Coordinates of N, CA and C in Angstrom, one line a residue:
M141 N 1.1 -1.4 -0.2 CA -0.1 0.0 0.1 C 1.0 1.2 0.3
R142 N 0.7 1.9 -0.8 CA 1.2 3.7 -0.5 C 1.1 5.1 0.4
T143 N 1.8 4.8 0.5 CA 1.0 5.9 1.9 C 1.7 7.5 1.4
F144 N 2.3 7.0 0.4 CA 2.7 9.0 0.6 C 3.0 9.2 -1.5
A145 N 2.8 10.3 -1.8 CA 3.4 11.4 -3.4 C 3.7 11.8 -3.6
L146 N 4.0 12.8 -4.7 CA 4.8 14.2 -4.7 C 4.4 14.0 -6.0
S147 N 3.6 15.2 -6.7 CA 4.9 16.2 -7.7 C 4.6 17.7 -7.4
V148 N 5.8 17.4 -7.7 CA 6.8 18.6 -8.5 C 6.2 19.9 -9.6
S149 N 6.2 20.4 -9.9 CA 6.5 21.6 -11.4 C 6.8 22.3 -10.9
L150 N 8.5 22.8 -11.4 CA 8.6 24.0 -11.0 C 9.8 25.0 -12.5
P151 N 10.0 25.8 -12.6 CA 10.4 26.5 -14.1 C 11.9 26.1 -15.0
G152 N 11.1 26.2 -16.1 CA 11.8 25.5 -16.5 C 11.1 24.2 -17.2
L153 N 9.2 23.9 -15.9 CA 9.1 23.0 -16.9 C 9.5 21.6 -16.3
L154 N 10.1 21.5 -15.7 CA 10.7 19.8 -14.5 C 9.4 19.7 -14.0
V155 N 8.8 18.4 -14.2 CA 7.9 17.8 -13.1 C 8.6 17.0 -12.1
F156 N 8.6 16.5 -11.6 CA 9.1 14.6 -10.8 C 8.0 14.6 -9.4
S157 N 8.3 13.1 -9.9 CA 7.6 12.7 -8.9 C 7.8 11.5 -7.9
A158 N 7.9 11.4 -6.8 CA 8.0 10.6 -5.8 C 6.3 9.8 -4.8
C159 N 7.0 8.4 -5.1 CA 5.2 7.9 -4.2 C 6.5 6.2 -3.0
G160 N 6.0 6.4 -2.2 CA 6.1 4.9 -1.2 C 5.3 4.7 -0.4
S161 N 6.0 3.9 0.8 CA 5.2 3.6 1.0 C 6.3 2.6 2.5
G162 N 5.6 3.7 3.5 CA 6.7 3.9 4.2 C 7.9 5.6 4.9
V163 N 8.3 6.0 5.1 CA 9.0 7.0 5.4 C 10.3 7.1 4.8
G164 N 10.1 7.6 4.1 CA 12.0 7.4 3.7 C 12.1 6.3 2.3
S165 N 11.6 5.6 1.8 CA 11.0 4.8 1.4 C 10.5 4.8 0.5
P166 N 10.8 5.2 -1.2 CA 10.5 5.7 -2.3 C 10.2 4.3 -3.3
I167 N 9.4 4.0 -3.5 CA 9.5 2.7 -4.5 C 9.9 3.1 -6.0
R168 N 8.9 4.5 -6.5 CA 9.7 5.4 -8.0 C 9.4 6.3 -8.1
A169 N 10.6 6.5 -8.4 CA 10.9 8.3 -9.0 C 11.2 8.0 -10.4
A170 N 10.5 9.2 -10.3 CA 11.1 9.4 -12.5 C 11.0 11.5 -12.6
A171 N 11.3 11.5 -14.0 CA 11.9 13.1 -14.1 C 11.7 13.6 -15.3
A172 N 10.7 14.2 -16.1 CA 10.7 13.9 -17.4 C 10.0 15.8 -17.2
N173 N 10.8 16.2 -19.2 CA 10.4 18.2 -18.6 C 8.4 17.9 -19.7
I174 N 7.6 18.4 -19.7 CA 6.4 18.7 -20.4 C 6.1 19.8 -20.4
G175 N 5.2 19.7 -21.8 CA 4.8 21.8 -22.0 C 4.5 21.5 -21.4
P176 N 3.9 23.3 -21.8 CA 2.3 23.9 -20.7 C 1.4 22.9 -19.4
M177 N 1.4 23.8 -19.1 CA -0.2 23.0 -18.4 C -1.2 22.9 -19.2
A178 N -2.2 22.2 -18.9 CA -3.2 22.1 -20.2 C -4.2 23.8 -19.3
D179 N -5.8 23.4 -20.0 CA -6.5 24.6 -19.4 C -7.7 24.1 -18.3
A180 N -8.2 24.2 -17.7 CA -8.8 24.2 -17.1 C -10.2 23.5 -17.8
G181 N -10.5 24.1 -19.0 CA -11.2 23.5 -19.9 C -13.0 23.0 -19.2
D182 N -13.5 22.5 -19.5 CA -15.5 22.9 -18.4 C -15.0 22.9 -17.6
R183 N -14.2 21.7 -16.6 CA -13.5 21.8 -15.5 C -13.6 22.5 -14.2
N184 N -13.7 23.8 -14.6 CA -13.6 25.6 -14.4 C -14.7 25.9 -14.7
A185 N -16.0 25.8 -14.3 CA -16.9 26.4 -14.0 C -17.1 28.4 -14.2
D186 N -16.1 28.1 -13.3 CA -15.9 29.8 -12.7 C -14.7 30.5 -13.0
A187 N -14.7 30.7 -14.3 CA -13.5 31.3 -15.9 C -13.4 32.5 -15.2
A188 N -14.6 33.4 -14.5 CA -13.6 34.7 -14.6 C -13.8 34.9 -13.0
L189 N -12.9 34.1 -12.0 CA -12.7 34.2 -10.8 C -11.2 34.2 -11.1
P190 N -10.9 35.8 -10.7 CA -9.4 36.4 -10.0 C -8.6 35.0 -9.2
S191 N -7.4 34.9 -10.1 CA -6.3 33.7 -9.4 C -6.4 33.9 -8.1
D192 N -6.5 32.7 -8.0 CA -5.7 33.1 -6.4 C -6.6 32.9 -6.1
A193 N -8.3 33.2 -5.8 CA -9.0 34.2 -4.4 C -9.0 33.2 -3.9
G194 N -9.4 34.2 -2.1 CA -9.5 33.4 -1.5 C -8.1 33.3 -0.4
A195 N -6.7 33.7 -1.4 CA -5.3 34.3 -0.8 C -5.2 34.3 0.8
V196 N -6.0 35.8 0.7 CA -5.4 36.6 1.9 C -6.6 35.8 3.6
S197 N -7.6 35.5 3.0 CA -8.2 35.3 4.3 C -8.2 33.5 4.4
G198 N -7.8 33.1 3.1 CA -7.8 31.3 3.5 C -9.6 31.0 3.1
E199 N -10.3 31.8 3.2 CA -11.8 30.7 2.8 C -11.3 30.4 1.8
V200 N -12.2 29.1 1.3 CA -12.6 28.3 0.2 C -13.8 29.7 0.0
P201 N -13.6 29.9 -2.1 CA -14.0 30.4 -2.3 C -15.2 30.3 -2.8
A202 N -16.6 31.0 -3.1 CA -17.8 31.4 -3.0 C -17.9 31.0 -4.2
T203 N -17.5 29.7 -4.9 CA -18.5 29.4 -6.1 C -18.9 27.8 -6.2
S204 N -19.1 27.6 -7.2 CA -20.2 26.3 -7.5 C -18.4 24.9 -8.0
H205 N -18.1 25.5 -8.1 CA -16.5 24.2 -7.8 C -16.6 23.4 -6.3
C206 N -16.4 24.9 -5.6 CA -16.1 24.8 -5.2 C -16.7 24.6 -3.2
A207 N -17.6 24.8 -3.8 CA -19.1 24.1 -3.2 C -19.3 23.1 -2.3
P208 N -19.0 22.0 -2.8 CA -18.7 20.8 -1.9 C -17.8 21.1 -0.4
V209 N -16.9 21.4 -0.5 CA -15.7 21.6 0.6 C -15.7 22.8 1.3
A210 N -16.6 23.3 0.7 CA -16.9 25.0 1.9 C -16.7 24.6 3.1
L211 N -17.8 24.1 3.5 CA -18.3 23.7 5.1 C -17.0 22.1 5.1
W212 N -16.7 22.1 6.4 CA -15.7 21.6 7.0 C -15.6 21.6 8.3
P213 N -15.1 20.5 9.1 CA -15.2 20.2 9.8 C -14.1 20.9 10.4
P214 N -14.6 21.5 11.9 CA -13.3 22.3 12.3 C -12.5 21.9 13.0
D215 N -12.2 20.4 13.3 CA -11.1 19.8 14.5 C -10.1 19.7 13.1
Q216 N -11.0 19.1 11.9 CA -10.3 19.5 10.5 C -9.6 20.7 9.8
R217 N -10.1 21.3 10.4 CA -10.0 22.6 9.9 C -8.4 22.6 10.6
T218 N -8.5 22.8 11.6 CA -7.5 23.3 12.5 C -6.7 22.7 12.2
A219 N -6.5 21.2 12.1 CA -5.4 20.0 11.8 C -4.8 20.9 10.0
E220 N -5.0 20.9 9.8 CA -5.1 21.3 8.2 C -3.9 23.3 8.8
D221 N -4.5 23.9 9.4 CA -4.4 25.2 9.4 C -2.8 24.6 10.8
E222 N -2.9 24.0 11.0 CA -2.1 23.9 12.7 C -0.3 23.1 11.9
L223 N -0.9 22.7 10.5 CA -0.3 22.2 9.9 C 0.8 22.4 8.7
V224 N 0.1 24.1 8.2 CA 1.0 25.0 7.7 C 1.6 25.7 8.6
A225 N 0.9 25.9 9.5 CA 2.0 26.7 10.9 C 2.8 26.3 11.1
L226 N 3.0 24.4 11.3 CA 4.2 23.4 11.6 C 5.1 23.5 9.5
I227 N 4.9 23.5 9.0 CA 5.1 24.0 7.4 C 6.5 25.8 7.6
N228 N 5.4 26.8 8.2 CA 6.1 26.9 8.3 C 7.1 27.5 9.0
G229 N 7.5 26.6 10.2 CA 8.1 27.1 11.5 C 9.6 26.1 10.8
E230 N 9.3 25.5 9.7 CA 10.3 25.2 9.3 C 11.6 26.1 8.2
R231 N 10.4 26.2 7.6 CA 11.0 27.6 6.4 C 11.4 28.3 6.9
S232 N 11.5 29.0 8.4 CA 11.7 30.0 9.5 C 13.2 29.5 9.9
M233 N 13.1 28.6 10.0 CA 15.1 28.2 10.2 C 16.8 27.8 8.9
P234 N 17.0 28.3 9.1 CA 18.0 27.4 7.8 C 18.7 26.3 7.2
F235 N 18.9 25.8 6.4 CA 18.8 24.7 6.0 C 20.2 24.4 5.6
G236 N 20.9 23.3 5.7 CA 21.8 23.0 4.9 C 22.8 21.6 4.7
G237 N 23.9 21.4 4.4 CA 24.3 19.9 4.8 C 25.7 20.6 6.0
G238 N 25.5 20.8 7.1 CA 26.8 20.9 7.8 C 25.6 21.1 9.5
G239 N 26.4 21.6 10.0 CA 26.8 21.0 11.6 C 25.0 22.5 12.0
G240 N 25.3 22.3 13.2 CA 24.6 23.9 13.0 C 22.8 24.0 14.2
G241 N 22.4 22.9 13.4 CA 21.0 22.5 13.8 C 20.9 22.5 12.2
M242 N 21.7 22.3 11.3 CA 21.1 23.2 9.9 C 20.4 21.6 8.9
R243 N 19.5 20.9 7.9 CA 19.1 19.9 7.5 C 18.9 19.6 7.0
G244 N 19.0 18.6 6.1 CA 17.1 17.3 5.3 C 17.9 18.7 4.0
C245 N 17.0 18.1 2.5 CA 17.1 18.1 1.4 C 18.6 18.2 1.0
G246 N 19.4 16.7 1.2 CA 20.4 16.1 0.5 C 21.6 17.8 1.2
N247 N 21.6 17.8 -0.3 CA 23.6 18.7 0.2 C 22.8 19.7 0.1
R248 N 21.2 20.1 -0.5 CA 20.7 22.4 -0.8 C 20.6 22.9 0.7
S249 N 21.3 23.6 0.2 CA 21.5 24.9 1.8 C 20.8 26.3 1.3
F250 N 20.3 27.1 2.6 CA 19.5 27.9 2.3 C 18.6 28.6 3.5
V251 N 18.4 29.8 3.0 CA 18.7 31.5 4.1 C 16.9 31.1 3.9
P252 N 17.2 31.7 6.0 CA 15.1 31.4 5.8 C 14.9 31.6 4.7
L253 N 12.7 30.9 4.9 CA 12.2 31.4 3.7 C 10.9 32.2 3.9
A254 N 9.6 33.3 3.5 CA 9.3 33.5 3.8 C 8.2 32.4 3.9
P255 N 6.6 32.9 5.1 CA 6.1 32.2 4.7 C 5.4 31.6 4.3
L256 N 3.9 30.1 4.2 CA 3.7 30.7 3.2 C 2.4 31.0 3.2
Q257 N 1.8 31.9 2.5 CA 0.2 32.1 3.4 C -0.8 31.1 2.6
V258 N -1.9 31.1 3.1 CA -3.3 30.7 2.8 C -3.9 30.4 1.8
S259 N -4.1 29.8 0.8 CA -4.5 30.5 -0.1 C -6.4 29.7 -0.4
G260 N -6.6 30.1 -0.2 CA -9.0 29.7 -0.1 C -8.5 28.8 -1.2
A261 N -8.6 29.3 -2.8 CA -8.7 28.6 -3.8 C -7.6 27.1 -3.5
L262 N -6.5 27.3 -3.3 CA -5.2 25.6 -2.7 C -6.8 24.8 -1.9
R263 N -6.6 25.7 -1.0 CA -7.1 24.6 0.0 C -8.2 23.7 -0.3
C264 N -9.4 24.4 -1.2 CA -10.3 24.4 -2.1 C -9.6 22.8 -3.1
S265 N -8.7 23.4 -3.9 CA -8.6 22.2 -4.3 C -8.0 20.8 -3.6
A266 N -7.5 21.1 -2.5 CA -6.4 20.6 -2.2 C -7.4 19.1 -1.2
R267 N -8.5 19.6 -1.0 CA -10.1 19.4 0.8 C -10.4 18.3 -1.5
L268 N -10.6 18.9 -2.8 CA -11.6 18.2 -3.4 C -11.1 16.5 -3.7
H269 N -8.9 17.0 -3.0 CA -8.9 15.9 -4.2 C -8.2 14.7 -3.1
T270 N -8.2 15.5 -1.3 CA -8.4 14.6 -0.4 C -9.6 13.9 -0.9
R271 N -11.2 14.1 -0.6 CA -12.4 14.4 -0.6 C -12.7 12.4 -2.2
D272 N -11.6 13.4 -3.0 CA -12.0 12.3 -4.6 C -11.6 11.3 -4.3
M273 N -10.6 10.9 -3.8 CA -9.9 10.0 -3.3 C -10.6 8.8 -2.3
L274 N -11.2 9.5 -1.6 CA -11.6 8.2 -0.1 C -12.7 8.4 -1.4
Q275 N -13.8 9.4 -1.8 CA -14.5 8.3 -2.9 C -14.5 7.4 -3.2
R276 N -13.8 7.6 -4.5 CA -12.9 6.8 -5.3 C -12.4 6.1 -6.2
H277 N -11.3 5.7 -3.9 CA -11.2 4.4 -3.6 C -9.4 4.3 -5.1
Y278 N -8.7 5.7 -4.3 CA -7.6 5.7 -4.9 C -7.1 6.3 -4.4
F279 N -5.2 6.2 -4.5 CA -4.5 7.4 -3.7 C -3.0 7.5 -4.8
S280 N -3.8 9.0 -5.4 CA -2.2 9.3 -6.7 C -2.8 10.8 -6.4
E281 N -0.9 11.4 -7.2 CA -2.1 12.5 -7.2 C -2.4 13.0 -8.3
V282 N -2.7 12.6 -10.1 CA -3.3 12.4 -10.4 C -4.4 11.7 -10.0
D283 N -5.8 11.8 -10.5 CA -7.3 12.0 -10.4 C -7.3 10.5 -12.0
Q284 N -8.5 10.4 -11.3 CA -8.6 8.9 -12.3 C -9.1 9.6 -13.4
D285 N -9.5 10.8 -14.0 CA -10.0 11.5 -14.8 C -8.6 11.7 -15.4
G286 N -7.4 11.3 -14.9 CA -6.2 11.9 -15.5 C -5.7 13.7 -15.3
I287 N -6.6 14.2 -14.4 CA -6.3 15.2 -14.7 C -4.7 15.5 -13.4
D288 N -3.6 16.1 -13.8 CA -3.0 16.9 -12.6 C -3.7 17.8 -11.6
P289 N -2.5 18.0 -10.7 CA -3.0 19.0 -9.5 C -2.1 20.2 -10.3
G290 N -1.7 20.9 -11.2 CA -1.8 21.9 -12.0 C -3.4 22.5 -12.4
T291 N -4.0 21.6 -13.1 CA -5.3 22.2 -13.8 C -5.9 22.5 -12.9
R292 N -5.9 21.2 -11.5 CA -6.4 21.2 -10.5 C -7.1 22.3 -10.5
I293 N -5.3 23.2 -9.8 CA -5.7 24.1 -8.7 C -6.0 25.7 -9.9
V294 N -5.8 25.5 -10.8 CA -5.8 26.2 -11.7 C -8.2 26.3 -12.3
A295 N -8.2 25.2 -12.0 CA -10.1 25.0 -12.1 C -10.5 25.5 -10.8
A296 N -9.5 25.5 -9.5 CA -10.5 26.1 -7.9 C -10.0 27.8 -8.1
G297 N -9.3 28.3 -8.7 CA -9.1 29.9 -8.9 C -7.3 29.4 -8.8
G298 N -6.8 28.8 -8.3 CA -5.2 29.4 -8.7 C -5.1 29.8 -9.3
P299 N -3.2 30.1 -8.8 CA -2.5 30.4 -9.9 C -2.1 29.6 -11.1
A300 N -1.7 29.9 -12.1 CA -1.0 28.5 -13.4 C 0.6 28.6 -13.1
G301 N 1.0 29.0 -12.3 CA 2.7 29.4 -12.0 C 3.1 28.1 -11.3
P302 N 3.9 27.8 -10.9 CA 4.2 26.9 -10.2 C 3.9 25.4 -9.5
W303 N 4.0 24.0 -9.4 CA 2.5 24.3 -8.5 C 3.5 22.7 -8.0
G304 N 2.9 22.2 -6.0 CA 3.4 21.0 -6.5 C 1.9 20.2 -5.3
E305 N 1.8 19.4 -5.4 CA 1.1 18.6 -4.5 C 2.2 17.4 -4.2
A306 N 1.7 17.6 -2.8 CA 1.6 15.5 -2.0 C 0.7 16.1 -1.9
I307 N 0.8 14.1 -1.1 CA -0.6 13.7 -0.5 C 0.0 12.1 0.6
E308 N -0.9 12.7 1.8 CA -0.3 11.4 2.9 C -1.5 11.1 3.1
R309 N -1.0 9.8 4.2 CA -2.7 9.2 4.5 C -2.4 8.4 5.7
D310 N -2.5 8.0 6.2 CA -2.3 6.8 7.8 C -1.9 7.2 8.4
Y311 N -2.3 9.4 8.6 CA -1.3 9.8 9.6 C -2.1 10.9 10.3
T312 N -3.0 11.4 11.4 CA -3.8 11.8 12.2 C -3.1 13.7 13.4
E313 N -2.2 13.2 13.0 CA -1.7 14.3 13.6 C -0.5 14.8 13.0
P314 N -1.1 16.6 12.0 CA 0.0 17.3 11.7 C 1.2 17.6 11.5
A315 N 1.7 17.1 12.3 CA 3.1 17.3 13.2 C 4.3 15.7 12.7
Q316 N 2.4 14.3 12.2 CA 3.2 12.9 11.7 C 3.7 13.5 10.1
V317 N 2.6 14.3 9.9 CA 3.0 14.5 8.2 C 4.1 15.2 7.6
L318 N 4.0 16.0 9.0 CA 5.3 17.1 8.3 C 6.7 16.5 8.4
A319 N 7.1 15.7 9.4 CA 8.0 14.9 9.4 C 8.0 13.3 9.3
A320 N 6.7 13.3 8.1 CA 7.0 11.6 6.6 C 7.4 13.0 6.0
L321 N 7.3 13.9 5.5 CA 7.4 14.5 4.3 C 8.7 15.5 4.7
M322 N 9.5 15.3 6.2 CA 10.6 16.2 5.6 C 11.6 15.7 5.0
A323 N 11.8 14.1 6.0 CA 12.5 12.3 6.4 C 12.7 12.7 4.5
R324 N 12.0 12.5 3.5 CA 12.7 12.8 2.4 C 12.4 13.8 1.5
N325 N 13.6 13.6 -0.4 CA 14.3 14.6 -0.2 C 13.1 15.4 -1.3
E326 N 12.9 14.4 -1.7 CA 11.3 15.0 -2.3 C 10.5 16.2 -2.3
G327 N 9.7 15.3 -0.6 CA 9.0 15.8 0.0 C 9.5 17.7 1.2
C328 N 10.9 17.6 1.3 CA 11.9 18.9 1.9 C 11.6 19.6 0.6
Q329 N 12.3 18.9 -0.7 CA 13.0 20.3 -1.1 C 10.8 21.6 -1.7
A330 N 10.4 20.1 -1.8 CA 8.7 21.1 -2.3 C 8.6 22.1 -1.1
L331 N 8.3 21.3 0.5 CA 7.7 22.5 1.7 C 8.9 23.4 2.0
T332 N 9.7 23.1 1.4 CA 10.6 24.9 1.3 C 11.9 25.7 0.1
S333 N 10.8 25.8 -1.0 CA 11.5 25.9 -2.1 C 10.8 27.4 -1.4
S334 N 12.1 27.9 -2.3 CA 12.2 29.7 -2.1 C 9.9 29.4 -3.4
E335 N 10.4 28.6 -4.8 CA 9.1 28.7 -6.1 C 8.4 29.2 -5.7
F336 N 7.7 28.2 -3.7 CA 5.9 28.7 -3.5 C 5.7 29.9 -2.8
T337 N 5.2 30.5 -2.7 CA 4.9 31.5 -1.6 C 2.9 31.0 -1.1
V338 N 2.1 30.4 -1.5 CA 1.0 29.7 -1.5 C 0.1 28.5 -1.0
V339 N 0.3 28.2 -0.2 CA -0.8 26.7 -0.1 C -1.9 26.9 0.6
G340 N -2.2 25.0 0.3 CA -3.7 24.7 1.1 C -3.9 23.4 1.4
V341 N -3.7 22.7 2.3 CA -4.4 21.9 3.4 C -5.1 21.0 2.8
G342 N -6.2 20.1 2.6 CA -7.0 19.6 2.4 C -6.8 17.9 3.6
Y343 N -7.5 17.9 4.7 CA -7.8 17.0 5.5 C -9.4 16.3 6.0
T344 N -8.4 15.7 5.8 CA -9.9 13.9 6.5 C -9.4 12.5 6.1
S345 N -9.8 12.0 7.3 CA -10.5 10.5 7.2 C -8.9 9.6 7.3
Q346 N -7.8 10.1 7.9 CA -6.5 9.9 7.2 C -5.8 10.4 6.2
T347 N -6.7 10.9 5.7 CA -6.1 11.2 4.6 C -5.9 12.8 3.9
W348 N -4.1 12.8 3.5 CA -3.9 14.7 3.7 C -3.2 14.5 1.7
T349 N -3.6 15.8 1.9 CA -3.6 17.5 0.0 C -2.9 17.8 0.5
L350 N -2.2 17.7 -0.3 CA -0.8 19.7 0.9 C -0.7 19.8 -1.4
D351 N -1.3 21.3 -1.1 CA -0.6 21.2 -2.8 C -0.4 23.2 -2.1
F352 N 1.1 23.3 -3.4 CA 1.4 24.1 -2.9 C 1.2 25.2 -4.5
A353 N 1.5 26.6 -4.5 CA 2.2 27.3 -5.9 C 2.4 28.5 -6.0
G354 N 3.5 28.9 -7.0 CA 3.6 30.4 -6.7 C 3.3 31.1 -7.4
P355 N 3.3 32.6 -7.4 CA 2.9 33.1 -9.2 C 3.5 33.2 -10.5

């Protein structure tokens, strides 16, 4: 059983993905150059919606696309927000390959980064994906209609720039999710990328989706 998966698209149109079972145990990894992101088309019923709607408040946009996940159990929303706070705690500290409390991400090092802002549009896309995986009984960054995270983010009103998505399951605590992601090089790089400025988390039934995006 897979317990995590990650996909990231950064400048240069480089996409990498990794998935596996258990912390730090990837069972496959791939990288490929792809063309421009596909248009959301008919899946975006609110095409006139401003990009990244809801970024300031973090509230799910009041659109027909996001309506199914606008109301969320308070304890699960609290867990989503706690995970974002933990991620921003990691971003506030320097990383590197040496000592002095600097950690992870292979040999990559960097100065403290600005905190990610919670985007209502990304919260929508993340919740919709978590909900869809549970309803249709699959676990993948690409849904069963073949739609990738970047297209789903745009459909929810998010930006069409760099994007990333991580999914985890079988965890109930935000700290467990953070530890699992930081233990893997790919997850560490996604959470601490300077290309990403906004984030949205969707959590329910021990299943987590984290969507990241940049301008």
